[in-house]
Short mmCIF file of C-alpha atoms in Angstrom, two decimals:
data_model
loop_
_atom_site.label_atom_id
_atom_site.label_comp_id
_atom_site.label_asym_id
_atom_site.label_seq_id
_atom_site.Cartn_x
_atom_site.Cartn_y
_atom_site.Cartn_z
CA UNK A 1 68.00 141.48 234.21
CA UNK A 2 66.11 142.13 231.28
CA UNK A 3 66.35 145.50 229.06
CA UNK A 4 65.13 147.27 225.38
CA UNK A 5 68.09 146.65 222.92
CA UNK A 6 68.07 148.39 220.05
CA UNK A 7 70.84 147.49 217.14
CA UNK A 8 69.99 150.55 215.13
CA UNK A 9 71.17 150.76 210.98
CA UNK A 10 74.79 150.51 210.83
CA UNK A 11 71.65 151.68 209.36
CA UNK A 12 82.43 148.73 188.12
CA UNK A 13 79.47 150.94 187.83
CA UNK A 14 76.55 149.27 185.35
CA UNK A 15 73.90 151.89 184.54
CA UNK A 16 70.51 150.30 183.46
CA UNK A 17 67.59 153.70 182.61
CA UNK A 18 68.66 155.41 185.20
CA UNK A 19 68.18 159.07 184.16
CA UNK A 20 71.08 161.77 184.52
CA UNK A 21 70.46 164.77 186.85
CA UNK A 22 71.26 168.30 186.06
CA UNK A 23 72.51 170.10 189.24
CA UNK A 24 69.31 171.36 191.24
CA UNK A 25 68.10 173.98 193.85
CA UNK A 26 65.90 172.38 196.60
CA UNK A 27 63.38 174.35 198.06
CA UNK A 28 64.37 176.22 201.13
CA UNK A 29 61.67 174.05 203.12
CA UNK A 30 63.00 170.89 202.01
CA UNK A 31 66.39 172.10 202.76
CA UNK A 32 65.31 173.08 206.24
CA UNK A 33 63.62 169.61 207.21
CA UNK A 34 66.68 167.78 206.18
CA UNK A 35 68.61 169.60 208.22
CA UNK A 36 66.52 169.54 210.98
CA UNK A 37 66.56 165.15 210.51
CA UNK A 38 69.85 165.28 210.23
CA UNK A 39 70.35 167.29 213.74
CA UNK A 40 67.91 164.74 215.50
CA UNK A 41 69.39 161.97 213.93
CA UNK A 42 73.01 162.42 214.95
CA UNK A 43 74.36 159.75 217.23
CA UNK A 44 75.84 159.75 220.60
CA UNK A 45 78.61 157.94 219.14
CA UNK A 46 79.51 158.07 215.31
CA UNK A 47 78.96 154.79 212.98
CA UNK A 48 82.59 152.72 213.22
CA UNK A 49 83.42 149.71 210.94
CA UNK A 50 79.87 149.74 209.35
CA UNK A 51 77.78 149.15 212.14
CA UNK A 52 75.79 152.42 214.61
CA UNK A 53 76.21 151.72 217.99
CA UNK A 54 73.59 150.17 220.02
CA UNK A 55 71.19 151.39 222.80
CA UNK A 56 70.53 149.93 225.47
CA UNK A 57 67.56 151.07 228.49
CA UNK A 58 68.20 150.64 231.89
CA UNK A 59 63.96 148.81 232.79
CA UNK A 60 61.70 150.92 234.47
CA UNK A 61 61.54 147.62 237.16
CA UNK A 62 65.39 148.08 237.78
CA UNK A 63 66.51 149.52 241.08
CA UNK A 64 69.58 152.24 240.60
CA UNK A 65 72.95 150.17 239.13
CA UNK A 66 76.14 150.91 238.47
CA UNK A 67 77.03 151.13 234.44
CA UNK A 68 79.67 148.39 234.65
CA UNK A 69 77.06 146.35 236.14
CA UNK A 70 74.30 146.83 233.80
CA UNK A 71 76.26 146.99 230.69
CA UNK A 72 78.08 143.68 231.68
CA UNK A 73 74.93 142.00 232.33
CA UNK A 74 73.67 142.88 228.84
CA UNK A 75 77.10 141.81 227.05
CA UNK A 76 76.66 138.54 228.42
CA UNK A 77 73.18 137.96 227.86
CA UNK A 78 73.51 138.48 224.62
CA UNK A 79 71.74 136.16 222.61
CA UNK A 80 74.57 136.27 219.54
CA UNK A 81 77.73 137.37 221.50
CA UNK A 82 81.58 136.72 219.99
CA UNK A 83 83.38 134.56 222.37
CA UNK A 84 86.03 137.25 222.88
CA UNK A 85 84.10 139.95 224.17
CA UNK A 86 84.62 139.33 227.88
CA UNK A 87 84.38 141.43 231.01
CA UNK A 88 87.97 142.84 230.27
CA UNK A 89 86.39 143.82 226.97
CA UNK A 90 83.66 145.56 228.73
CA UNK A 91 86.02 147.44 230.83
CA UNK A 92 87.85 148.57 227.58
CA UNK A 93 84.86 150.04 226.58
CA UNK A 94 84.69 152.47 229.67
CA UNK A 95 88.59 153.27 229.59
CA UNK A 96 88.12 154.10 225.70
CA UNK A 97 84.67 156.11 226.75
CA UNK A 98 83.04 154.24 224.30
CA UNK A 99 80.35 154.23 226.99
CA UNK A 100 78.05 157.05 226.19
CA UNK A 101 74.32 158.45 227.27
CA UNK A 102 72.47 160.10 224.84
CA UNK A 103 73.92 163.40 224.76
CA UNK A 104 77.60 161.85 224.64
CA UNK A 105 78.37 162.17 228.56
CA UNK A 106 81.12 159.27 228.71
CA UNK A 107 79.84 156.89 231.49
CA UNK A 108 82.52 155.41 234.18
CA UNK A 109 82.23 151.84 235.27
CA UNK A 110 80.98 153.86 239.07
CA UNK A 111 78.18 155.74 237.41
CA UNK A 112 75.05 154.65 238.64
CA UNK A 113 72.04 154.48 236.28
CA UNK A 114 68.59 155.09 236.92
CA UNK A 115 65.22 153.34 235.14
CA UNK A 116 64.73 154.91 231.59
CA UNK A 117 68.76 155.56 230.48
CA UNK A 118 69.38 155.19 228.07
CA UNK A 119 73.18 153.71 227.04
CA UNK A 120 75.16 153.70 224.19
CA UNK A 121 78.15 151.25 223.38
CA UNK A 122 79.61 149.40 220.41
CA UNK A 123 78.59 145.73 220.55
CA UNK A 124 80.94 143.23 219.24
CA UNK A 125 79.13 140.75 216.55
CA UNK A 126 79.61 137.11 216.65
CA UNK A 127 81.31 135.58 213.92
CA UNK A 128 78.79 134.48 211.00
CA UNK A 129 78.41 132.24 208.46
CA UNK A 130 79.84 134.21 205.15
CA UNK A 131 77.07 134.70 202.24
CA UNK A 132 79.08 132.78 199.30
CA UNK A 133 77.27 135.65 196.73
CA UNK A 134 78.74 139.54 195.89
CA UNK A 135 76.70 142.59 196.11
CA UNK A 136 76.99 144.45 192.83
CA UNK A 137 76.02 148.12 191.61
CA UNK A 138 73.22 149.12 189.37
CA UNK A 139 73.35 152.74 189.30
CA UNK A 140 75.20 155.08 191.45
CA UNK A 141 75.58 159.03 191.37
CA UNK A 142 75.97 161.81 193.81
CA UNK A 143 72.97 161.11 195.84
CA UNK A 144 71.76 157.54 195.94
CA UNK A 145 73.19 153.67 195.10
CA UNK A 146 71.25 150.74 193.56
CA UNK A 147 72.34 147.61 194.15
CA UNK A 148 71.77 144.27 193.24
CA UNK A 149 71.58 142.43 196.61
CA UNK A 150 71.78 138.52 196.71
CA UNK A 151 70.15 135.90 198.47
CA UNK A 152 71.33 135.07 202.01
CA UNK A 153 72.44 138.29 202.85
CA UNK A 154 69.63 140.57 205.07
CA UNK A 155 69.28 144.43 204.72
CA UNK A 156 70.06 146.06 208.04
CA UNK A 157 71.68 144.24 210.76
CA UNK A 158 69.51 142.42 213.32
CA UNK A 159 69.68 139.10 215.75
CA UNK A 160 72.03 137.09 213.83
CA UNK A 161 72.74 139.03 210.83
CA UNK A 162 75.02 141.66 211.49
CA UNK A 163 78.00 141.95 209.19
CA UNK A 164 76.74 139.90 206.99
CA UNK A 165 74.24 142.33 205.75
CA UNK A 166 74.17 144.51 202.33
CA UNK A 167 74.55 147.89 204.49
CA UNK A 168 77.71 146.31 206.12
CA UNK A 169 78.98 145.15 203.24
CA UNK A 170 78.47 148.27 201.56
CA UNK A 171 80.00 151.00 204.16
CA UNK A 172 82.67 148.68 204.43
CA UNK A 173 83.82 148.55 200.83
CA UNK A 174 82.71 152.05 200.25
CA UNK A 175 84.11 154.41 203.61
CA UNK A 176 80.78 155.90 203.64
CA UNK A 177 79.29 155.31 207.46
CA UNK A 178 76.18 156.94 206.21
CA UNK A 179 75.70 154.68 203.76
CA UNK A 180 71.56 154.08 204.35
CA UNK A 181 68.47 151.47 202.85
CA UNK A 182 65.44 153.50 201.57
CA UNK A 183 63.33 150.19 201.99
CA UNK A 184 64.28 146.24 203.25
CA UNK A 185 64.10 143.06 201.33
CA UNK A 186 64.08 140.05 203.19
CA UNK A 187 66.52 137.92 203.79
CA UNK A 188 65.89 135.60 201.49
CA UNK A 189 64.78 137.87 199.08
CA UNK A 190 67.39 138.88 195.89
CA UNK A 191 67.17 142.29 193.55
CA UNK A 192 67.10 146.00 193.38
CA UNK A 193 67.68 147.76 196.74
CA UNK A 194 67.99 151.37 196.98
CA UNK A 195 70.51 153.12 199.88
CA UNK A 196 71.21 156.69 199.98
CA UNK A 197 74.82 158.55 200.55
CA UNK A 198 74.26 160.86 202.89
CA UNK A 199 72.47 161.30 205.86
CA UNK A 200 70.58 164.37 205.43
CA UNK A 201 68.90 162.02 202.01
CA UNK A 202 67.52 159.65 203.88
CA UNK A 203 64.10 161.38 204.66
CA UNK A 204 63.15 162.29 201.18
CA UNK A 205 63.54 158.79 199.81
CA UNK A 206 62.43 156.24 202.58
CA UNK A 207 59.28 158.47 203.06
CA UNK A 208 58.77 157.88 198.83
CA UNK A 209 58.60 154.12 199.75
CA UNK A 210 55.81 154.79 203.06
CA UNK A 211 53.85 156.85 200.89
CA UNK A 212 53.84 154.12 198.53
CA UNK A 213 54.86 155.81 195.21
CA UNK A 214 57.40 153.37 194.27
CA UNK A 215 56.40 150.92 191.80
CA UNK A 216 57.67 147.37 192.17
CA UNK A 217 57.80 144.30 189.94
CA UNK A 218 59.01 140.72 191.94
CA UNK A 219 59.57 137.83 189.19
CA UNK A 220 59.15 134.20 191.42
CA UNK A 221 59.78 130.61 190.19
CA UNK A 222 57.39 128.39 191.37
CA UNK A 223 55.45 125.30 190.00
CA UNK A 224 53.05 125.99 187.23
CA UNK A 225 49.54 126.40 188.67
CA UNK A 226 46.07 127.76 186.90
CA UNK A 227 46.54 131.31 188.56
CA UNK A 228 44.46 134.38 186.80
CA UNK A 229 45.97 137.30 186.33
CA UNK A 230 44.58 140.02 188.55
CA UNK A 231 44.54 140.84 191.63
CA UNK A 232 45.57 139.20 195.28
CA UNK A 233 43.51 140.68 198.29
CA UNK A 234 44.87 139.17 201.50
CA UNK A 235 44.88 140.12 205.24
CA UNK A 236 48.76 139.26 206.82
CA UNK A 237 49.13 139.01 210.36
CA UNK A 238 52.58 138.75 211.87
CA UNK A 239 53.04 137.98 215.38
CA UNK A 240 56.27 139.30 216.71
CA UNK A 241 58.71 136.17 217.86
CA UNK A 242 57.09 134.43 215.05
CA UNK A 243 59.02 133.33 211.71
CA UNK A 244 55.83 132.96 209.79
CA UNK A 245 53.10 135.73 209.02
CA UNK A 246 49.52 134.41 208.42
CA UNK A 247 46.28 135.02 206.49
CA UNK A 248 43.28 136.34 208.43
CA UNK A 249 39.96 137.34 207.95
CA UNK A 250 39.48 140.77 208.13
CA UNK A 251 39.74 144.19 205.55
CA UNK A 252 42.58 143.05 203.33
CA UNK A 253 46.10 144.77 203.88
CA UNK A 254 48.13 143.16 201.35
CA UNK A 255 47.38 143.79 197.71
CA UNK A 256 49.56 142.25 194.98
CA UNK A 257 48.73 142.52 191.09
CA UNK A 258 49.51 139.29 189.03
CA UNK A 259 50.91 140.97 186.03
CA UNK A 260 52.15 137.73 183.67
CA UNK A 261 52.33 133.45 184.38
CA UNK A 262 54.69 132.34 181.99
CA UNK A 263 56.24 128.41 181.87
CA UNK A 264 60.09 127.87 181.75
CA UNK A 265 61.73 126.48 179.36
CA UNK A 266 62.65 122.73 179.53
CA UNK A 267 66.06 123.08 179.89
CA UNK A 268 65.62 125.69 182.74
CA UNK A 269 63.02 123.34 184.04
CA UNK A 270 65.09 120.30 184.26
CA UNK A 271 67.82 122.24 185.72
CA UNK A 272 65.70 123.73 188.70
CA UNK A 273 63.89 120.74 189.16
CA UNK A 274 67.06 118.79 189.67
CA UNK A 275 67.89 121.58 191.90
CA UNK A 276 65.01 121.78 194.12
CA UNK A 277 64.05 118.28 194.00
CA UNK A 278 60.86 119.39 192.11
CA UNK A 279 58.89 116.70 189.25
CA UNK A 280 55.90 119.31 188.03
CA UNK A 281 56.33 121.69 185.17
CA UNK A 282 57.58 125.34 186.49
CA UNK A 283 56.76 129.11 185.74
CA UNK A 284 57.62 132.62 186.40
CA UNK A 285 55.33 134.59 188.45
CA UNK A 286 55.34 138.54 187.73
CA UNK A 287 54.19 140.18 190.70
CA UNK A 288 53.85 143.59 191.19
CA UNK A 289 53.03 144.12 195.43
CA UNK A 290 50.56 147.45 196.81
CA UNK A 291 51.13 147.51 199.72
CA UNK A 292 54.42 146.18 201.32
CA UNK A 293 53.42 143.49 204.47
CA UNK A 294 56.39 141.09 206.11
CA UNK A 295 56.64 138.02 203.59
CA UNK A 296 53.42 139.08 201.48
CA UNK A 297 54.33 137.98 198.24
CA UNK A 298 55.58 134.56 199.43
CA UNK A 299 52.82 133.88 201.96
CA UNK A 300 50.33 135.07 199.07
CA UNK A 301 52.59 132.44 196.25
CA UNK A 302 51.66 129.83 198.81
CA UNK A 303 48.21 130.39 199.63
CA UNK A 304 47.75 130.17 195.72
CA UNK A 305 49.18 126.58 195.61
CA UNK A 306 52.65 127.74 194.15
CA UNK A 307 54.96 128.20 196.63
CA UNK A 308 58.64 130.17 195.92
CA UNK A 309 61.37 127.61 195.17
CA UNK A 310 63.60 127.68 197.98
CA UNK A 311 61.39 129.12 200.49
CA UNK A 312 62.27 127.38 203.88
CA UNK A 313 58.77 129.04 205.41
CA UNK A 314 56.47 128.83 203.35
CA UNK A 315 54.35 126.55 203.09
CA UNK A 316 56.87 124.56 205.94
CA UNK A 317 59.10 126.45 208.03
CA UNK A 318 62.72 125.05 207.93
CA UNK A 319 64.98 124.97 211.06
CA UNK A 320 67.25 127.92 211.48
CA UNK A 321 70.55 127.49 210.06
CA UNK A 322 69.71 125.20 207.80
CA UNK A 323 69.77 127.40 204.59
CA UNK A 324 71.67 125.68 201.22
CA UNK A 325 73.57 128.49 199.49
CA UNK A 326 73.11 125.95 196.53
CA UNK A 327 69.70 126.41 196.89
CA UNK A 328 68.51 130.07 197.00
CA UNK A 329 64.25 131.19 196.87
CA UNK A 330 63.67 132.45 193.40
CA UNK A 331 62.19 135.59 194.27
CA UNK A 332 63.79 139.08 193.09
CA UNK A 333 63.50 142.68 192.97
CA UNK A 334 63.60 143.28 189.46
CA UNK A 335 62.34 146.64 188.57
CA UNK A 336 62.22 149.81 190.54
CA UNK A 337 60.09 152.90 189.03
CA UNK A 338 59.56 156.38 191.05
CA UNK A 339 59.73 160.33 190.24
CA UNK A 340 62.80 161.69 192.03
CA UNK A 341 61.68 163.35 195.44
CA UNK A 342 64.95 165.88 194.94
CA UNK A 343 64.59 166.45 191.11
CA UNK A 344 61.44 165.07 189.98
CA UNK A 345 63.36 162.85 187.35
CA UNK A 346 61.41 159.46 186.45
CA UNK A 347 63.66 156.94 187.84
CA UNK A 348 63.35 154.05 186.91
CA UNK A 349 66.03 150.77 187.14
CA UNK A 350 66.12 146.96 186.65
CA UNK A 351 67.42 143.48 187.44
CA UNK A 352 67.68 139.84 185.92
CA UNK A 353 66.01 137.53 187.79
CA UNK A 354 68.32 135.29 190.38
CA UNK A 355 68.48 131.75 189.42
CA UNK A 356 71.07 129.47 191.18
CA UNK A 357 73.05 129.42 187.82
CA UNK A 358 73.93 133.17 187.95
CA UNK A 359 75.33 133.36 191.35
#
């Protein structure tokens, strides 16, 4: 049995220039399309220990099943299942009617599903491998949070990186279920992330990052190479199933601007080098990305001869699980800059760049 799984987003306060906000009216329109997100947006069943529940689609190449059928099938298929989450488990799902369609009807282990249901449940994670590194605040006020996320530790939940993920971490520590990324950074990837704090938020801000009106400045440490400064034209392709994206020909989709090249300082130098088992002289990249394709800036740092310290893709891609805390890629958010959707403030916020000393 096969079906469409979707693991939706479980979805000391250091103020850099972040600018304070004098209470506001929104517009009545804006006020009206929030609500209206927030109505279409509400779950079958409510976010619990961090995580949304999942949904689950009976295939269109099913014949009629029973729920406790289907929905056992897909626990133990799971690709990244905990050990403990057996039939009986399943069944406790049902008698808790934590078993849901999409308009909340509890399902009983007898109810037979058609192709196209869709099925709500909680899933259980597997245990993971704990990210050694803390997330720490930025900025924080009424509407939005800024964090400082480290390496090792993924966005949003998916395959398997589920608690051990910054919006996990974060509605766990904080209460707040709704608790939301405006935009991803990769796993790998360390710096300024921005989540809002309520649900009704979330349009106004992630739609600042599609439209691309969110400037962005990356600093990455890699060996000292004769780049210009400029700018990087690239077409990314990404095949899905694949780890690594790829340049193409084609009309370029990834634009980064190579603001500053500037060498490290011995010390720093002999430190990293010892590090990441590196000989050549190193140097800090300032990148500031376009456009905002899977991997860009490191698949660009590589096809320029300087590849990220630490990256276990690019230019080789390393075998999964085999990540060295000790060794994180030096790559990191560190500046932010946008005009408030809600208030039209400038925003604007900052980060040091991650180096293995700091964590």
């Amino acid at each position: 049995m096969t079906s469409a799984i979707d693991f939706p987003i479980p979805p000391e306060k250091n103020c850099t220039s972040g600018s304070s906000i004098a209470p506001i009216s929104m517009p009545d329109t804006l006020l009206h399309t929030m609500a209206r997100k927030k109505s279409k947006a509400a779950p079958p069943l409510p976010p619990r220990g961090g995580l949304g529940a999942s949904r689950v689609r009976v295939p269109d190449t099913l014949a009629p099943v029973t729920a406790l059928e289907f929905l056992s099938e897909v626990v133990a298929t799971q690709r990244h299942r905990h050990p403990e989450d057996t039939p009986e488990a399943v069944m406790q799902r049902f008698a808790e009617g934590e078993v849901v369609l999409r308009d909340a009807t509890p399902l009983t282990p007898d109810t037979i599903l058609t192709p196209g249901t869709d099925v709500f449940f909680y899933r259980r994670p597997a245990p993971e491998r704990v990210v050694p590194y803390e997330v720490t605040t930025v900025f924080e006020d009424e509407d939005i949070l800024v964090i400082n996320k480290p390496p090792f530790l993924a966005t949003m939940p998916r395959a398997a990186h589920i608690t051990e993920t910054a919006t996990v971490r974060l509605r766990r520590a904080t209460g707040n279920e709704e608790l939301t990324p405006a935009h991803r950074l990769d796993l790998m990837t360390s710096g300024l992330l921005l989540f809002t704090k309520r649900r009704e938020l979330r349009g106004p801000y992630q739609e600042l990052f599609a439209r691309r009106e969110v400037r962005k400045q990356y600093t990455a440490v890699a060996e000292l190479q004769d780049v210009e400064l400029g700018t990087w034209r690239h077409r990314i392709s990404k095949v899905h199933g694949e780890v690594a994206a790829t340049l193409v020909s084609g009309e370029p989709n990834a634009i980064t601007h190579v603001r500053g090249v500037t060498p490290i300082d011995d010390s720093t130098t002999a430190s990293l080098a010892a590090t990441y088992n590196v000989e050549t002289p190193l140097a800090t990249y300032v990148l500031e990305p376009v456009t905002g394709k899977t991997h860009q800036l490191r698949i660009q740092m590589s096809a320029a001869g300087a590849p990220i310290l630490g990256d276990p893709i690019y230019p080789v891609v390393q075998p999964f699980g085999s990540e060295d805390f000790a060794r994180p890629m030096l790559l990191t958010s560190v500046f932010l800059g946008f005009t408030d959707p809600l208030s039209g403030v400038l925003r604007e916020f900052r980060a040091q760049p991650w180096l293995p000393t700091t964590g």
